[in-house]
Coordinates of C-alpha atoms in Angstrom, one line a residue:
H1 CA 0.0 -0.1 0.3
I2 CA 2.5 2.4 0.2
E3 CA 4.2 1.7 -2.6
E4 CA 0.8 2.2 -4.5
W5 CA 0.3 5.7 -2.6
A6 CA 3.9 6.9 -3.3
A7 CA 3.4 6.2 -7.2
R8 CA 0.1 8.4 -6.9
L9 CA 1.2 11.2 -5.5
P10 CA 0.7 14.4 -8.0
L11 CA 4.4 15.0 -7.3
A12 CA 8.2 14.1 -9.4
A13 CA 10.0 11.5 -8.3
S14 CA 12.2 13.4 -6.2
S15 CA 9.6 15.5 -4.3
A16 CA 7.5 12.1 -4.0
Q17 CA 11.0 10.8 -2.0
A18 CA 11.2 13.7 0.1
V19 CA 7.4 13.0 1.2
A20 CA 8.0 9.5 1.9
G21 CA 11.2 10.2 3.6
T22 CA 9.6 12.9 6.1
L23 CA 6.8 9.9 6.5
T24 CA 9.3 7.6 7.5
A25 CA 10.9 9.9 10.1
M26 CA 7.6 10.3 12.0
L27 CA 7.3 6.3 11.8
S28 CA 10.3 5.2 12.7
A29 CA 9.6 7.9 15.9
A30 CA 6.8 6.1 16.6
V31 CA 7.8 2.5 16.2
E32 CA 10.7 4.0 19.2
D33 CA 7.7 5.3 21.1
E34 CA 6.2 1.8 20.6
R35 CA 3.1 3.0 19.1
I36 CA 3.3 0.6 15.9
P37 CA 5.6 -2.6 16.0
H38 CA 7.3 -1.8 12.9
N39 CA 7.6 0.8 10.1
P40 CA 5.4 0.0 7.1
V41 CA 8.0 2.3 4.7
S42 CA 11.3 0.4 5.4
G43 CA 11.6 -1.6 2.5
A44 CA 9.2 0.0 0.4
R45 CA 9.8 0.7 -3.2
L46 CA 9.9 4.2 -3.9
P47 CA 9.9 6.2 -7.4
R48 CA 13.3 6.9 -8.6
A49 CA 14.0 10.1 -9.7
D50 CA 15.4 10.4 -12.8
K51 CA 19.2 12.0 -13.3
A52 CA 19.8 14.4 -16.0
P53 CA 22.7 12.8 -17.6
I54 CA 26.1 13.8 -17.0
V55 CA 28.1 16.4 -19.5
P56 CA 31.8 15.9 -19.1
V57 CA 34.0 18.8 -18.9
T58 CA 35.9 19.4 -21.9
V59 CA 39.9 19.3 -22.3
E60 CA 40.1 23.2 -22.4
Q61 CA 38.4 23.0 -19.2
V62 CA 40.4 20.7 -17.8
H63 CA 43.2 22.4 -18.8
D64 CA 41.5 26.4 -17.3
V65 CA 40.7 24.4 -14.0
A66 CA 44.5 23.8 -13.8
A67 CA 45.7 27.2 -14.6
G68 CA 43.4 28.7 -11.7
T69 CA 44.4 25.9 -9.5
P70 CA 47.0 26.7 -6.3
E71 CA 50.7 25.2 -7.3
H72 CA 50.9 22.9 -4.8
V73 CA 47.6 20.9 -6.0
R74 CA 47.6 21.7 -9.7
V75 CA 48.9 18.6 -10.6
A76 CA 46.2 17.2 -8.6
V77 CA 44.0 18.1 -11.4
V78 CA 46.0 16.2 -13.9
A79 CA 46.1 13.5 -11.9
A80 CA 42.3 13.3 -11.0
A81 CA 41.7 13.8 -15.4
G82 CA 44.1 10.7 -15.9
T83 CA 43.1 8.7 -13.4
G84 CA 39.6 9.0 -12.7
L85 CA 40.7 8.9 -8.9
R86 CA 37.8 10.3 -6.4
Q87 CA 38.8 13.0 -3.9
G88 CA 39.6 11.1 -1.1
E89 CA 41.6 8.7 -3.0
L90 CA 43.4 11.7 -4.6
F91 CA 44.5 13.4 -1.6
E92 CA 45.2 10.3 0.4
L93 CA 47.8 9.4 -2.8
C94 CA 51.3 8.7 -1.2
A95 CA 54.3 8.5 -2.7
D96 CA 55.0 4.8 -1.8
R97 CA 52.0 3.8 -3.7
I98 CA 53.1 5.2 -7.3
D99 CA 55.8 2.8 -9.1
F100 CA 57.0 5.6 -11.5
L101 CA 59.2 3.1 -13.3
G102 CA 56.4 0.1 -14.0
R103 CA 53.8 3.6 -14.5
E104 CA 51.0 2.6 -12.1
L105 CA 49.7 3.4 -8.3
R106 CA 48.2 1.6 -6.2
V107 CA 44.8 2.3 -4.1
D108 CA 44.4 0.8 -1.0
Q109 CA 43.7 3.9 1.2
Q110 CA 41.8 7.2 0.8
L111 CA 41.9 10.2 3.2
W112 CA 38.5 10.8 5.4
T113 CA 37.8 14.1 6.9
P114 CA 35.2 13.2 10.6
R115 CA 33.3 16.0 11.9
R116 CA 35.7 16.4 14.5
G117 CA 39.3 16.2 15.0
A118 CA 42.2 15.1 12.3
A119 CA 41.9 14.0 8.7
V120 CA 42.9 10.3 9.0
L121 CA 44.4 7.6 6.3
R122 CA 41.7 4.5 6.1
P123 CA 40.7 1.5 3.6
P124 CA 38.3 2.6 1.2
K125 CA 34.8 1.6 1.5
S126 CA 34.3 -1.1 -1.0
R127 CA 36.3 -4.3 -2.5
N128 CA 36.1 -2.8 -5.9
S129 CA 37.7 0.4 -4.8
F130 CA 41.2 -1.7 -4.3
R131 CA 42.9 -1.7 -7.4
T132 CA 46.1 -1.0 -9.3
I133 CA 46.0 1.7 -11.9
A134 CA 47.8 2.2 -15.2
L135 CA 49.6 5.7 -15.6
S136 CA 50.1 7.4 -18.7
S137 CA 53.6 8.9 -19.1
V138 CA 51.8 12.5 -18.8
V139 CA 50.6 12.1 -15.7
V140 CA 53.8 9.8 -14.4
D141 CA 56.0 13.4 -15.5
A142 CA 53.6 15.6 -13.9
L143 CA 53.3 13.5 -10.3
A144 CA 57.3 13.0 -10.3
A145 CA 57.8 16.7 -11.3
H146 CA 55.6 17.4 -8.1
V147 CA 57.2 15.5 -5.8
A148 CA 60.8 17.2 -6.7
A149 CA 59.2 20.6 -6.3
F150 CA 56.9 20.0 -2.8
G151 CA 58.3 16.6 -1.4
P152 CA 56.1 14.5 0.3
G153 CA 54.1 15.6 3.1
R154 CA 52.9 13.7 6.9
D155 CA 52.6 10.2 5.8
G156 CA 54.1 10.7 2.3
L157 CA 51.3 12.4 1.3
V158 CA 52.0 13.5 -2.6
F159 CA 48.8 16.4 -2.5
H160 CA 49.3 18.5 1.1
Y161 CA 49.7 22.2 2.3
E162 CA 52.8 22.9 3.9
G163 CA 53.0 19.1 5.1
R164 CA 49.4 18.8 6.0
P165 CA 47.0 16.8 4.3
I166 CA 44.5 18.3 2.6
V167 CA 41.1 17.9 3.8
R168 CA 38.0 17.7 1.9
A169 CA 36.6 21.0 2.8
Q170 CA 39.4 22.8 1.7
G171 CA 40.2 20.5 -1.5
S172 CA 36.2 21.6 -2.6
K173 CA 37.2 25.2 -1.9
Y174 CA 40.2 24.9 -4.5
A175 CA 38.1 23.0 -7.0
R176 CA 35.0 25.6 -6.7
R177 CA 37.5 29.0 -6.7
A178 CA 38.9 27.5 -10.0
G179 CA 36.1 26.2 -11.6
L180 CA 34.6 29.6 -11.2
A181 CA 37.6 31.3 -12.8
A182 CA 37.4 29.0 -15.5
G183 CA 33.9 29.6 -16.2
V184 CA 32.5 26.3 -15.3
E185 CA 29.9 26.2 -12.8
A186 CA 29.8 24.1 -9.8
F187 CA 32.9 22.5 -10.5
G188 CA 34.1 19.7 -8.1
W189 CA 36.9 16.8 -8.4
H190 CA 34.1 14.6 -9.1
D191 CA 34.0 16.3 -12.4
L192 CA 37.4 15.0 -13.5
R193 CA 36.6 11.9 -12.6
H194 CA 33.6 12.1 -14.9
H195 CA 36.2 13.5 -17.6
H196 CA 38.4 10.2 -16.9
A197 CA 35.4 7.3 -17.8
S198 CA 33.2 9.4 -20.8
M199 CA 36.9 9.8 -22.6
L200 CA 37.9 6.4 -22.6
L201 CA 34.8 5.1 -23.1
S202 CA 34.0 7.5 -26.1
H203 CA 38.0 6.3 -27.5
G204 CA 36.3 2.8 -27.3
I205 CA 37.8 1.4 -24.1
S206 CA 36.2 -1.6 -22.5
P207 CA 33.6 -0.8 -19.8
A208 CA 34.8 -3.3 -17.8
L209 CA 38.4 -2.0 -17.5
V210 CA 36.8 1.3 -17.0
A211 CA 35.1 0.1 -14.3
E212 CA 37.9 -1.7 -13.1
R213 CA 40.1 1.8 -13.0
L214 CA 37.3 3.5 -11.4
G215 CA 36.5 0.8 -8.8
H216 CA 32.7 0.6 -9.8
D217 CA 30.9 -2.3 -10.6
I218 CA 30.3 -2.6 -14.4
K219 CA 26.5 -2.5 -14.0
T220 CA 27.2 1.3 -12.2
L221 CA 28.9 2.4 -14.9
L222 CA 26.7 1.2 -17.6
R223 CA 24.1 3.3 -16.1
T224 CA 26.0 6.3 -15.3
Y225 CA 27.6 6.7 -18.3
A226 CA 25.2 4.4 -21.1
H227 CA 24.5 7.9 -23.0
V228 CA 28.3 8.4 -23.3
I229 CA 28.7 4.9 -25.0
R230 CA 25.1 5.1 -27.4
S231 CA 26.7 8.7 -28.5
D232 CA 29.4 6.6 -30.2
E233 CA 27.1 5.2 -32.8
D234 CA 29.0 6.8 -35.7
R235 CA 32.1 5.2 -34.8
V236 CA 29.9 2.1 -34.3
R237 CA 29.0 2.5 -38.4
A238 CA 32.9 3.6 -39.5
V239 CA 33.7 0.0 -37.4
V240 CA 30.9 -2.2 -39.4
D241 CA 31.7 -0.6 -42.6
A242 CA 35.5 -0.7 -42.4
T243 CA 35.1 -4.7 -41.1
L244 CA 32.4 -5.3 -43.7
G245 CA 34.1 -3.3 -46.8
Q246 CA 32.9 -3.1 -50.3
T247 CA 29.6 -1.9 -50.5
A248 CA 26.4 -2.9 -50.3
E249 CA 26.0 -3.3 -54.4
D250 CA 28.8 -5.9 -54.1
W251 CA 27.0 -7.6 -51.3
L252 CA 24.3 -8.0 -53.4
R253 CA 25.5 -9.1 -56.3
T254 CA 24.6 -12.1 -57.4
E255 CA 27.2 -13.2 -60.3
G256 CA 28.7 -16.3 -59.8
V257 CA 26.3 -17.5 -57.2
S258 CA 24.5 -20.6 -57.9

């Protein structure tokens, strides 16, 4: 009945979710007060809000954002765009996690900023988040130059401010200000992650490999970036034509066929 009620609300899915959330809170309080035995909304399938397709930032915008970022985190823009790291993974990156000769980095921790107290390094939330990411020459060279210029911070952190970790609020402020200077509204580090995924998918890289690089499962990747894959239909047409070769007339020719 709860699901039918929510589906019939004359509201957008996001608004229906908000109304249901308020009802859930009220009923949870009633359960705690022992007025009702259980919360009937718990576990109900509510209307899902349709998210607008992700529009990734362009390479030119990435360059503009990097130009507007403070020097001690400028290479972080290149690293995020070239690896798809999450913000917490980016600012937890330690020098000993980078294999400069092998051109890869290992993700096995993230920088977590609690509401109170200092930021700490801790393991990623999901099993998929533990991964090794291949690095391009541009990213490796940029990271090497950055480490040579600024040295490692506390615990060997690659990106830091005078040795101290760059906590989430400060990192977000850097990104937001650089985005405004570059004319990119509401810019955040996650936009560079979207840029990385969209760039690889649009160039024909296997969705399975892209999901592995991002620390996603394949279902999440396809759900998030399906529009990017679909937009590549012209390349699909070109590949089919190049593979089959000839023309339609050649295929339809019946000469020599018994």
